[in-house]
Short mmCIF file of C-alpha atoms in Angstrom, two decimals:
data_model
loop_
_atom_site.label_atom_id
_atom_site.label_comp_id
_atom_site.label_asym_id
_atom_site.label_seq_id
_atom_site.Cartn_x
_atom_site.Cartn_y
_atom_site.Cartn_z
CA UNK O 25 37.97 -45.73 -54.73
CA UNK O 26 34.71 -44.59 -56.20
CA UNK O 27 34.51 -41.59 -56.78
CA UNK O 28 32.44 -38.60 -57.59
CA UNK O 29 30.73 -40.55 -60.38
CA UNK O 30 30.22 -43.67 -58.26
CA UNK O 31 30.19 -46.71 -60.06
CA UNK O 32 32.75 -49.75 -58.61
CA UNK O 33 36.16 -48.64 -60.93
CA UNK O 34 38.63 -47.55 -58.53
CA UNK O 35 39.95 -44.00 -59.31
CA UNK O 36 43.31 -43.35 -59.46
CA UNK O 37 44.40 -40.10 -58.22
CA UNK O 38 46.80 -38.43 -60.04
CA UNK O 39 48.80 -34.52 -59.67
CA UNK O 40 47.11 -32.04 -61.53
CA UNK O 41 48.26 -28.21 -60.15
CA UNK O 42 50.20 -27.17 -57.09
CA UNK O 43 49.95 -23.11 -56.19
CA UNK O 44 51.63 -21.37 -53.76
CA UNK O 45 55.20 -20.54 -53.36
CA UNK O 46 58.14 -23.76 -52.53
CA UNK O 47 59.87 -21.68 -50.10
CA UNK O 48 60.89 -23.61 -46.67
CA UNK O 49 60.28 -20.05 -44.75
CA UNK O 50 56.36 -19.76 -44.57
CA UNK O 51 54.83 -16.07 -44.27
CA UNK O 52 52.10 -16.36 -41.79
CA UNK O 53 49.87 -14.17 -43.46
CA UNK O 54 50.89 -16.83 -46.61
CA UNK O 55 49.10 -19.55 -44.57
CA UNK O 56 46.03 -21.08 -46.20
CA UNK O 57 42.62 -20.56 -43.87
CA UNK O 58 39.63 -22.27 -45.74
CA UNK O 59 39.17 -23.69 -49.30
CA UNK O 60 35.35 -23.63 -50.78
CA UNK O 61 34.31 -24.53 -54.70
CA UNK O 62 31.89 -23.21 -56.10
CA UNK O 63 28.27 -24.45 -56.95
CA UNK O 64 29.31 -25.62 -60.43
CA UNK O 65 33.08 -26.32 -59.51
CA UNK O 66 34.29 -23.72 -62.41
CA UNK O 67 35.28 -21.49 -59.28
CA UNK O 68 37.83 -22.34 -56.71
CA UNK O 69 37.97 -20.07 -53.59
CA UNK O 70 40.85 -19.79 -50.76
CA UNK O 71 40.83 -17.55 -47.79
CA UNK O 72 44.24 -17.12 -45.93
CA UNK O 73 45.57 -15.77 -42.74
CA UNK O 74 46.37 -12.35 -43.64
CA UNK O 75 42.85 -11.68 -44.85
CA UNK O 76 42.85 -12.10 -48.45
CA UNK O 77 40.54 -14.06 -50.84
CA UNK O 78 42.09 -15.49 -53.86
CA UNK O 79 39.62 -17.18 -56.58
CA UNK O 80 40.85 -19.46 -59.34
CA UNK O 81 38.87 -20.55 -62.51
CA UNK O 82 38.98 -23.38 -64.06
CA UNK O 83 40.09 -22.90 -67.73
CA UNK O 84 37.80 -24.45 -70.71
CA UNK O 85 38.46 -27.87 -71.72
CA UNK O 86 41.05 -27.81 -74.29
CA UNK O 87 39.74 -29.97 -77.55
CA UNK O 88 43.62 -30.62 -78.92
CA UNK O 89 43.92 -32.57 -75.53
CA UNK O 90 40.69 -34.52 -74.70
CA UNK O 91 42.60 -36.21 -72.08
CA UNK O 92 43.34 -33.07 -69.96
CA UNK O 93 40.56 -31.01 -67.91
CA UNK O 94 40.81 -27.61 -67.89
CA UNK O 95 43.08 -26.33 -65.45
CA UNK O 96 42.46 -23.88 -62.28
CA UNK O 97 43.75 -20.30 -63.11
CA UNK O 98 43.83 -17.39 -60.99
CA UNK O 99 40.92 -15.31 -61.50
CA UNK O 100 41.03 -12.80 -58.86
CA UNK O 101 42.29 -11.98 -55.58
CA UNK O 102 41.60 -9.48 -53.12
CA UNK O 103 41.62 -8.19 -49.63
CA UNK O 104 38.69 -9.32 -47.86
CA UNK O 105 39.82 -8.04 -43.98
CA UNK O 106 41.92 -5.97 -42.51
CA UNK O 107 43.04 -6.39 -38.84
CA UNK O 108 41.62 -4.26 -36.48
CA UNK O 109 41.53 -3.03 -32.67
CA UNK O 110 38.47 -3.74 -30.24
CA UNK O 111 39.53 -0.70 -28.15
CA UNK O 112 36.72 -1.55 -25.55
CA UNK O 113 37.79 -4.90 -24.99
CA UNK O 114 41.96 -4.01 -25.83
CA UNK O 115 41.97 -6.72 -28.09
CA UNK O 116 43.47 -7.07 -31.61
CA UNK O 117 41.01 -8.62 -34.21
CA UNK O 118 43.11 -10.65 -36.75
CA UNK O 119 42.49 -10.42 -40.15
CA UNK O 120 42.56 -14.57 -40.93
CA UNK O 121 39.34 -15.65 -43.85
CA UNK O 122 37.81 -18.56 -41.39
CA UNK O 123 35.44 -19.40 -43.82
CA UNK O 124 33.93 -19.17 -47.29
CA UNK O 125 30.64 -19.82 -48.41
CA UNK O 126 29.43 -18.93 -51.84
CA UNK O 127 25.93 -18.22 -52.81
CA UNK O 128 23.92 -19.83 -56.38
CA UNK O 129 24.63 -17.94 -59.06
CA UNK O 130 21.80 -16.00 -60.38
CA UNK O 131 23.08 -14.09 -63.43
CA UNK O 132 26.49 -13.01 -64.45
CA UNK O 133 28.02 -11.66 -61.19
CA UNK O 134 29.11 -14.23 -58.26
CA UNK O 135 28.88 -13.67 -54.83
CA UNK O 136 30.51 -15.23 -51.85
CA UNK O 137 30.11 -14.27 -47.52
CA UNK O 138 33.64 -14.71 -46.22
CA UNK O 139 34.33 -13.93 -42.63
CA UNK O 140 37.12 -13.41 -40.25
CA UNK O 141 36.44 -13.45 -36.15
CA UNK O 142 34.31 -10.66 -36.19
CA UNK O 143 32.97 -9.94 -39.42
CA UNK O 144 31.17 -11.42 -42.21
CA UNK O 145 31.25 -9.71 -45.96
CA UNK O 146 28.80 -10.09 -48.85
CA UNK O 147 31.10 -9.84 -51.84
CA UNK O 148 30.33 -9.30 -55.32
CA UNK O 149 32.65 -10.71 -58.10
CA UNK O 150 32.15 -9.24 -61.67
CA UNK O 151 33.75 -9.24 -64.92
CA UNK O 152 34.10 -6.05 -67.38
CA UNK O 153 35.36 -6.21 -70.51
CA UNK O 154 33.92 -3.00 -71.94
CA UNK O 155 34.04 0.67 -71.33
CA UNK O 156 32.24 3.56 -72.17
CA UNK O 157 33.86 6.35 -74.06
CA UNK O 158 32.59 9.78 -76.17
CA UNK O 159 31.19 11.36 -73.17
CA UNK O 160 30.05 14.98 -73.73
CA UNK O 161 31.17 16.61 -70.90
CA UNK O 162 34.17 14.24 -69.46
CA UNK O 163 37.71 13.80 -71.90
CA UNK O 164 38.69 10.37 -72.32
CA UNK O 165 41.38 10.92 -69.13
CA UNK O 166 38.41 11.94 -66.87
CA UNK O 167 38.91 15.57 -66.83
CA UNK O 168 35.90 17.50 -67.25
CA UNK O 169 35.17 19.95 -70.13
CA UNK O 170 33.37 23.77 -70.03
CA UNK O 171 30.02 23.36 -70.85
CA UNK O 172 30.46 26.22 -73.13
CA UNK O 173 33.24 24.55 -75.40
CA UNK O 174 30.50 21.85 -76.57
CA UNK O 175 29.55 22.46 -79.89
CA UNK O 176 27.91 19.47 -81.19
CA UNK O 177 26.46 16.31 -78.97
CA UNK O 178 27.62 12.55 -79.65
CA UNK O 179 25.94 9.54 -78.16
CA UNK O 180 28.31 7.65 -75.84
CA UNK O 181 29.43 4.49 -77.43
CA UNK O 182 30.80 0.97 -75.33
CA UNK O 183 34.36 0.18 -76.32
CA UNK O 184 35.92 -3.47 -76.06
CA UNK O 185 38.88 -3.57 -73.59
CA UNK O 186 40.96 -6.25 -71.36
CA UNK O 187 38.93 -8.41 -69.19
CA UNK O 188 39.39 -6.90 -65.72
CA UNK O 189 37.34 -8.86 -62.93
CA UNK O 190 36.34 -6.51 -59.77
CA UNK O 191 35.55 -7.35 -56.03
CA UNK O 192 33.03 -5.49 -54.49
CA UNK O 193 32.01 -5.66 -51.07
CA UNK O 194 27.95 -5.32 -51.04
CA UNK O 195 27.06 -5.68 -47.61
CA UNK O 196 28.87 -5.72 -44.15
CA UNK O 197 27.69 -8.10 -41.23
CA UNK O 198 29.76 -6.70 -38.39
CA UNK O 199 29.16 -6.22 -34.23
CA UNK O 200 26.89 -9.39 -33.18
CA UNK O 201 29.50 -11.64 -32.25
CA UNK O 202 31.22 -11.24 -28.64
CA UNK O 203 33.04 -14.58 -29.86
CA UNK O 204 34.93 -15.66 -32.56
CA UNK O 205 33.19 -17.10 -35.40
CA UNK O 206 33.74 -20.91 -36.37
CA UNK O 207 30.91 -21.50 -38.98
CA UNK O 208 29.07 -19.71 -41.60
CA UNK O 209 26.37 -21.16 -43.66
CA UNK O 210 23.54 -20.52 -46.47
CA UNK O 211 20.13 -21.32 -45.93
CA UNK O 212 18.42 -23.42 -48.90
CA UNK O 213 16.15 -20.43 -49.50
CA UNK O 214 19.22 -18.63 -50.31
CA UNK O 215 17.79 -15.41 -48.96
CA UNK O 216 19.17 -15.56 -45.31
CA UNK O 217 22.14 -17.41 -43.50
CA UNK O 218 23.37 -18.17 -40.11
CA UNK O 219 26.45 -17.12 -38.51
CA UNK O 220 28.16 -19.16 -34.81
CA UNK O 221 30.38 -18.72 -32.17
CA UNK O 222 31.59 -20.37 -29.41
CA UNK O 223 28.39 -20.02 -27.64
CA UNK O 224 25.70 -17.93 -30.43
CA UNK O 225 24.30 -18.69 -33.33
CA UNK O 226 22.91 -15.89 -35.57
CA UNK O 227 20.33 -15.91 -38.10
CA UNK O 228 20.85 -12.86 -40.57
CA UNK O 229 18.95 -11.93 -43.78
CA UNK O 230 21.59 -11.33 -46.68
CA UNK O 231 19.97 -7.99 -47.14
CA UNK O 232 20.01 -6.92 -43.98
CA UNK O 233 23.52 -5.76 -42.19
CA UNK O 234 21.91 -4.16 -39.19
CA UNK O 235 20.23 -6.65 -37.32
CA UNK O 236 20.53 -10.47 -36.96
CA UNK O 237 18.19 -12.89 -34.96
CA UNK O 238 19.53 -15.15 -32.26
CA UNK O 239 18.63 -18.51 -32.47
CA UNK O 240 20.77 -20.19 -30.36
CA UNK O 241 22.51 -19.29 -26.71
CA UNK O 242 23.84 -21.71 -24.71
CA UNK O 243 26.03 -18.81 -22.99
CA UNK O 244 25.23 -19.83 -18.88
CA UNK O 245 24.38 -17.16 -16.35
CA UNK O 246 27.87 -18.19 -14.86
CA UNK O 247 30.55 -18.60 -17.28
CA UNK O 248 32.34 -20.80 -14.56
CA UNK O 249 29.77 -23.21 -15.59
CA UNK O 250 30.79 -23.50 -18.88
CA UNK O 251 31.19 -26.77 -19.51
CA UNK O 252 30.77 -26.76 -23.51
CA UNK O 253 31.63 -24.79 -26.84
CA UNK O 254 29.68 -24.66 -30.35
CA UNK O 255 32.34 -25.88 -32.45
CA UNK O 256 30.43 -25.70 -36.01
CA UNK O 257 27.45 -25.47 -37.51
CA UNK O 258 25.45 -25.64 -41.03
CA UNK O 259 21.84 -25.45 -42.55
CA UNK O 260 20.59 -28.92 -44.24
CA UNK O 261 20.64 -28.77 -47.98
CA UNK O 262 17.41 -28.45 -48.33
CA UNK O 263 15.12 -28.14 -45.79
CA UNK O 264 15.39 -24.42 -44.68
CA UNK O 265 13.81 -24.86 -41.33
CA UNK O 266 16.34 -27.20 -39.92
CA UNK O 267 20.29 -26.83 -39.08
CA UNK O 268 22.73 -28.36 -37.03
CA UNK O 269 25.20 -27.59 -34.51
CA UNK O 270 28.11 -29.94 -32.92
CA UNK O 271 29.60 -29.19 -29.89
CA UNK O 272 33.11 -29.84 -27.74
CA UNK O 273 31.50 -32.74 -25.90
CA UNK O 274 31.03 -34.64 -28.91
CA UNK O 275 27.18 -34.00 -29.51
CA UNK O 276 25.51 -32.70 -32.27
CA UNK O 277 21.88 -31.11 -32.08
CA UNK O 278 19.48 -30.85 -35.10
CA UNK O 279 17.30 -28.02 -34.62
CA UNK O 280 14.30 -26.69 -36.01
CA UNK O 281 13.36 -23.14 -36.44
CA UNK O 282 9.57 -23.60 -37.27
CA UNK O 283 9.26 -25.14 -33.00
CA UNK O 284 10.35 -21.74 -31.49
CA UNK O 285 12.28 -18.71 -32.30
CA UNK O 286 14.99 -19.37 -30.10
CA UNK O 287 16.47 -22.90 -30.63
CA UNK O 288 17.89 -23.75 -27.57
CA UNK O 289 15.71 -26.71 -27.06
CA UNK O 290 16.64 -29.19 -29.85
CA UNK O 291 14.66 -31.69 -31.88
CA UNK O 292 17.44 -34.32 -32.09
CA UNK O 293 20.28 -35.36 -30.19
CA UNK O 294 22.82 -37.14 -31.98
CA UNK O 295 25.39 -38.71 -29.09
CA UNK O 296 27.91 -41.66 -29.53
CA UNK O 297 28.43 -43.52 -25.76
CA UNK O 298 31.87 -43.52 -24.69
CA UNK O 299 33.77 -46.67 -24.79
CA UNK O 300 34.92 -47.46 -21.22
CA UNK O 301 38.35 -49.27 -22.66
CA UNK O 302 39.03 -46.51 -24.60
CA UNK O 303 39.14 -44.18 -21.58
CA UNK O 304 41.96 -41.70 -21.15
CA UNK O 305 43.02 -38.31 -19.98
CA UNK O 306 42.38 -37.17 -23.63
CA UNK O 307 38.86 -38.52 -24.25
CA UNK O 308 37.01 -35.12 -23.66
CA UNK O 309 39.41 -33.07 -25.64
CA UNK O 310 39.84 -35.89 -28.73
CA UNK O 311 36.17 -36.19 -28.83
CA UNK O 312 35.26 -32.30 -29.23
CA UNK O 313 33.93 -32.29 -33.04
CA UNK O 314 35.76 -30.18 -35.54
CA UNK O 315 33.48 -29.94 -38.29
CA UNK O 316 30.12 -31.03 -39.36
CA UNK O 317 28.76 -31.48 -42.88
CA UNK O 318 25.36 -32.80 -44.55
CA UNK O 319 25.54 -34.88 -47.49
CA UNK O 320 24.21 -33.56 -50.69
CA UNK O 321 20.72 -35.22 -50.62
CA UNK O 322 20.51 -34.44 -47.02
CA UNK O 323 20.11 -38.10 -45.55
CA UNK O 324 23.16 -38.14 -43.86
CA UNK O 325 25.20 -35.98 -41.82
CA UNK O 326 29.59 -36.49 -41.33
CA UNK O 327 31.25 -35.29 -38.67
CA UNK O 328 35.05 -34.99 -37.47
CA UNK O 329 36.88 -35.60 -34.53
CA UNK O 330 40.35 -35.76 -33.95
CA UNK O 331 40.67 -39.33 -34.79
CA UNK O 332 38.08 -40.83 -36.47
CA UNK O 333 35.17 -39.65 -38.62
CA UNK O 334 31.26 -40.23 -38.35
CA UNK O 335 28.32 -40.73 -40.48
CA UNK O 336 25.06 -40.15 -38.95
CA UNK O 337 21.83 -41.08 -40.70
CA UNK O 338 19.21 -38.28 -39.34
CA UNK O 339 16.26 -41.31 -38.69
CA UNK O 340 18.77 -42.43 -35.59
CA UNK O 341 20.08 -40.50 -33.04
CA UNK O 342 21.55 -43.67 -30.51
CA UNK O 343 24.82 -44.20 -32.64
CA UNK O 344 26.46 -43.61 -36.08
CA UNK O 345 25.61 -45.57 -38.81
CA UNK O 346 29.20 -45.70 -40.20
CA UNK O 347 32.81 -44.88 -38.11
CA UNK O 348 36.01 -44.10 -39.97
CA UNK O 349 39.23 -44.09 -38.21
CA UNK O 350 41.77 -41.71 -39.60
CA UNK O 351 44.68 -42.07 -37.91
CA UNK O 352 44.25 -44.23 -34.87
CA UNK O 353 47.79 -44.33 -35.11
CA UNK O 354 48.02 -41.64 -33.39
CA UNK O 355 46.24 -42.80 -29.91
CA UNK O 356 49.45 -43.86 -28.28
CA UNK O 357 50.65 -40.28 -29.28
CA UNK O 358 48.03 -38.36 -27.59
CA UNK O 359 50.91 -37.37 -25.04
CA UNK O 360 53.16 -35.78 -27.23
CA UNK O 361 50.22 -34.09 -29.27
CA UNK O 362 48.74 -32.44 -26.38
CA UNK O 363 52.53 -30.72 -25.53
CA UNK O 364 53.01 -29.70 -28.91
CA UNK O 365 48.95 -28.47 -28.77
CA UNK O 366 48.19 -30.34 -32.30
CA UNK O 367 45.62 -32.54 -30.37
CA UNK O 368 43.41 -28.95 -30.64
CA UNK O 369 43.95 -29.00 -34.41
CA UNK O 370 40.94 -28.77 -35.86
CA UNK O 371 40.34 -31.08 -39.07
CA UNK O 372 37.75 -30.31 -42.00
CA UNK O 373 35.91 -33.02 -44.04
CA UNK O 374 34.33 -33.08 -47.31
CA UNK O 375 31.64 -35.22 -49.10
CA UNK O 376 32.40 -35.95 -53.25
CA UNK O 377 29.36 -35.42 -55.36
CA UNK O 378 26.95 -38.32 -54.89
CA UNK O 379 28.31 -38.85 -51.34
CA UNK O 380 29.58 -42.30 -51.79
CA UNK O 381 33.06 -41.43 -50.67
CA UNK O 382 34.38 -38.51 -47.74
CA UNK O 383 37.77 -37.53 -47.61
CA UNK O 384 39.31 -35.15 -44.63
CA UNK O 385 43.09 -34.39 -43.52
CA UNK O 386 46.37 -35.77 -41.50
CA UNK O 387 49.07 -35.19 -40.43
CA UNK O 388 52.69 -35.18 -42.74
CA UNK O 389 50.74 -33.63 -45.20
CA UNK O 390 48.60 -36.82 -45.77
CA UNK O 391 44.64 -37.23 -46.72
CA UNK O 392 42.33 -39.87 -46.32
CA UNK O 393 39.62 -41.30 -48.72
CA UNK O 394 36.62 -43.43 -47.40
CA UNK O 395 34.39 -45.23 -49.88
CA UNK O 396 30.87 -45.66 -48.17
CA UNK O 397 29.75 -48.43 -50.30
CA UNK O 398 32.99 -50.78 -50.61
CA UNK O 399 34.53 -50.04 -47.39
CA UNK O 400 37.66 -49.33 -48.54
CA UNK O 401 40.13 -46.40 -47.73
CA UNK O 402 43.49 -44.54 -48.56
CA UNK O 403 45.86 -42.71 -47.88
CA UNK O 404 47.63 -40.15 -50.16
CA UNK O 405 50.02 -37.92 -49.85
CA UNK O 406 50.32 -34.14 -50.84
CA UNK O 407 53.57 -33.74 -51.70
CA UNK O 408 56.38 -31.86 -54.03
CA UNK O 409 57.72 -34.78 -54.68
CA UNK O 410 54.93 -36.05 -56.41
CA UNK O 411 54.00 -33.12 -57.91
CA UNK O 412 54.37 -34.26 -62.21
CA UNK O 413 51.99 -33.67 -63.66
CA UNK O 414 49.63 -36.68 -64.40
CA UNK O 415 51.67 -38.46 -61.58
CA UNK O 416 49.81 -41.43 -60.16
CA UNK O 417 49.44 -40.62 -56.25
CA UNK O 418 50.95 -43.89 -54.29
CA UNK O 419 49.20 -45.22 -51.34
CA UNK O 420 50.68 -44.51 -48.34
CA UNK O 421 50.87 -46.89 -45.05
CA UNK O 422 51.84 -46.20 -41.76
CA UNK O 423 53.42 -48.50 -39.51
CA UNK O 424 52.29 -48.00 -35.64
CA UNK O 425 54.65 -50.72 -34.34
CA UNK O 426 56.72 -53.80 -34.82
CA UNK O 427 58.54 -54.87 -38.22
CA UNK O 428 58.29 -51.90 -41.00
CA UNK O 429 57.58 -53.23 -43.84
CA UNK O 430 59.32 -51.66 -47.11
CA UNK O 431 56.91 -48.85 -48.16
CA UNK O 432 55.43 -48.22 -44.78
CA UNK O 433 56.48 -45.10 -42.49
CA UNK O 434 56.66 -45.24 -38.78
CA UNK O 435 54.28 -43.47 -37.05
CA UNK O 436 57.32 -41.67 -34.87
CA UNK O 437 59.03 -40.47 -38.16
CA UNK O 438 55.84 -38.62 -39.10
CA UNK O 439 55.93 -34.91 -39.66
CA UNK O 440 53.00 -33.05 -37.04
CA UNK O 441 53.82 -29.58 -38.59
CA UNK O 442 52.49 -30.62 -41.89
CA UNK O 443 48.91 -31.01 -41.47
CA UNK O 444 46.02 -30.67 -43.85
CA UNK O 445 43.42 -29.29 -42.22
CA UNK O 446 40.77 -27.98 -44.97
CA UNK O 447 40.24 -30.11 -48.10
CA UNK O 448 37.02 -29.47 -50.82
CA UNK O 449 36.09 -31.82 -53.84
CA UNK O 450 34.61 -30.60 -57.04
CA UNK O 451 30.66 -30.95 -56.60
CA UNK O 452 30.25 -33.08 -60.19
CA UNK O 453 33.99 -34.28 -61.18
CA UNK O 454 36.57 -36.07 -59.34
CA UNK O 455 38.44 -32.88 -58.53
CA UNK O 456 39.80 -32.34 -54.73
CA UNK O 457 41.42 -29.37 -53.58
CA UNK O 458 43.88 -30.43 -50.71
CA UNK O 459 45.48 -27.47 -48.43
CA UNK O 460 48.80 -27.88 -47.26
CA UNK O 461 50.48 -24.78 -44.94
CA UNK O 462 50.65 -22.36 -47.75
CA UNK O 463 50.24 -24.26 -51.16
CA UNK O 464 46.65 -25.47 -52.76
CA UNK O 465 47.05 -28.62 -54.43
CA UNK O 466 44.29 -29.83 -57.03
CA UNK O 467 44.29 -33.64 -57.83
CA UNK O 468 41.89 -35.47 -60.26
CA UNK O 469 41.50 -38.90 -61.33
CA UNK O 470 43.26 -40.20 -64.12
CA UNK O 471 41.83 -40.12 -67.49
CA UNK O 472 41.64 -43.51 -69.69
#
């Protein structure tokens, strides 16, 4: 597999970190919501389902060991929602991070929009490691002194102390959803972002909490005519006029803002026909797209299904100009899935740095690989069992039907409550965060 730094070596994946407790008893609140790096990759973000944000740095190269890359600490964590009560509506707002998105550093503070259902929050992530001390009128414990007791003046001086790194929520988004929010995403002018739900999408200015523009409604005048959901949504890299949004139906529209202020009228259509053979009481619901993502240079846009994954070239709207199947395993097992509702799981993908290979999510805690240019794939495995460190990840194969072969598993002995669902690779290195129920695991490739 190529990987981040192309080229036509394969790259072998092997365990580098595994956080997150090994209990069998998963807290829901413990559950793992969203994982996002940051621009450079030192910073690793997670969002969970009880609300809080937990961001891990990656530690400096060590020179003793030349062979190791520095390894992902924790660097903070804090609570980024609360739940709350709509007491209008008498629903209960749940606190789960759905996404992360972090903004371009522009001097020593970061900043990151994380949202819940409801609510989207600016935060500000700083470090100090100094304090000031010889204040005139305060004592060093913060009491303050009588005026008249001061009998000479001292300048206040800046004292090292422990590093202590500090969230700070800067601005609050809140009260222009009626929906629940799927997709957030930061304009390449890096001054204003847009927000969706399952039928708006919002166009806010990152210094601005009390008013957002709508740019897109496709809420009918009778919701019994509802016959499709926005599913996700994200600004190209770098054109800051033009975003995308994918629907249930399996569509995806590219719209531009410069045509008219409200883009319910799209420029492109992007729209795969159906294969009659391929027909079934499942086709709507399997083709509703999960996630949508442009490549870095912004030729090429991926989305996600439930089975299969797409790569869309923006010049040509009739068909994809690549199709991945992920598990098309699973097709026979579209029954069983839609009792045990994991046919409405909804699966994230990821492009690695130069876009040569994607990677998204399985089922039995299983990822796949794609590698544009050779046309190969794989399929790893997240597991404890593999966790040593500088393990060599196996392949995995699954067997649909007939004669097993030694290393293959049946597709009926597969696991559908172990799912990864949101995976992120490093934007330079051939790092990949993988997000199993409650643990993050970090894999790399190994090191000559």
């Amino acid at each position: 597999m190529a990987g981040a730094g192309g080229g036509s070596n394969d790259v072998q994946w092997c365990f580098s970190q595994v956080k997150g407790a090994i209990d069998d008893d998963v807290a829901e609140a413990d559950i793992i919501s969203t994982v996002e790096f940051n621009h450079s990759g030192e910073l690793l973000a997670t969002g969970d389902k009880g609300g809080r944000v937990v961001i891990f740095q990656q530690e400096l190269e060590n020179k003793c060991q030349p062979q190791s890359r520095g390894e992902y600490n924790v660097y903070s964590t804090f609570q980024s929602h609360e739940p709350e009560f709509d007491y209008l509506k008498s629903l209960e707002i749940e606190e789960k991070i759905n996404k992360i998105r972090w903004l371009p550093q522009k001097n020593a503070a970061q900043f990151l929009l994380s949202t819940n259902d409801k609510t989207i929050k600016l935060w500000k992530i700083s470090e100090r490691d100094k304090r000031p001390e010889g204040y005139n009128l305060k004592e060093e414990d913060g009491r303050y002194r009588d005026p008249n007791t001061v009998t000479s003046l001292r300048v206040p001086v800046f004292r090292p102390m422990d590093l202590m790194v500090e969230a700070s929520p800067r601005r609050v988004f809140a009260n222009a959803h009626t929906y629940h929010i799927n997709s957030i995403s930061v304009n390449s002018d890096y001054e204003t972002y847009l927000s969706a739900d399952d039928l708006r999408i919002n166009l806010w200015h990152l210094e601005i909490t009390d008013r957002s523009f709508n740019i897109v409604d496709i809420k009918p005048a009778n919701m019994e005519e509802l016959t499709e959901v926005i599913t996700a949504s994200e600004f190209h890299p770098n054109q800051c006029n033009t975003f995308v949004y994918s629907s249930s139906k399996g569509t995806i529209r590219l719209c531009d803002m410069r045509a008219s202020a409200l883009c319910d009228k799209h420029s492109k259509l992007f729209e795969e026909p159906e294969d009659p053979s391929n027909r079934s009481f499942f086709s709507e619901i399997i083709s509703s797209i999960s996630d949508v993502k442009f490549s870095h240079n912004g030729r090429y846009m991926m989305t996600r299904d439930y089975l299969s994954i797409k790569i869309w070239d923006l010049n040509m709207e009739t068909r994809p100009v690549e199709t991945y199947q992920v598990h098309e395993y699973l097709r026979s097992k579209l029954c069983s899935l839609y009792e045990n509702d994991c046919i409405f799981d909804k699966f994230e993908c990821c492009w690695n740095g130069n876009d040569s290979v994607v990677m998204t999510g399985s089922y039995n805690n299983f990822f796949r690989m794609f590698d544009r240019g050779q046309r190969r794939d794989v399929t790893l495995e997240a597991s404890r069992e593999s966790s040593k460190p500088r393990s060599v990840l196996k392949p995995r194969k699954v067997c649909a039907g007939g004669k097993r072969k030694k290393d293959e598993i049946s597709v009926d002995s597969l696991d559908f409550n172990k799912k990864i669902l949101h995976t992120a690779w490093h934007p330079q290195e051939n790092i990949i965060a993988v997000a199993t129920t409650n643990n993050l695991y970090i894999f790399q490739d190994k090191l000559n």
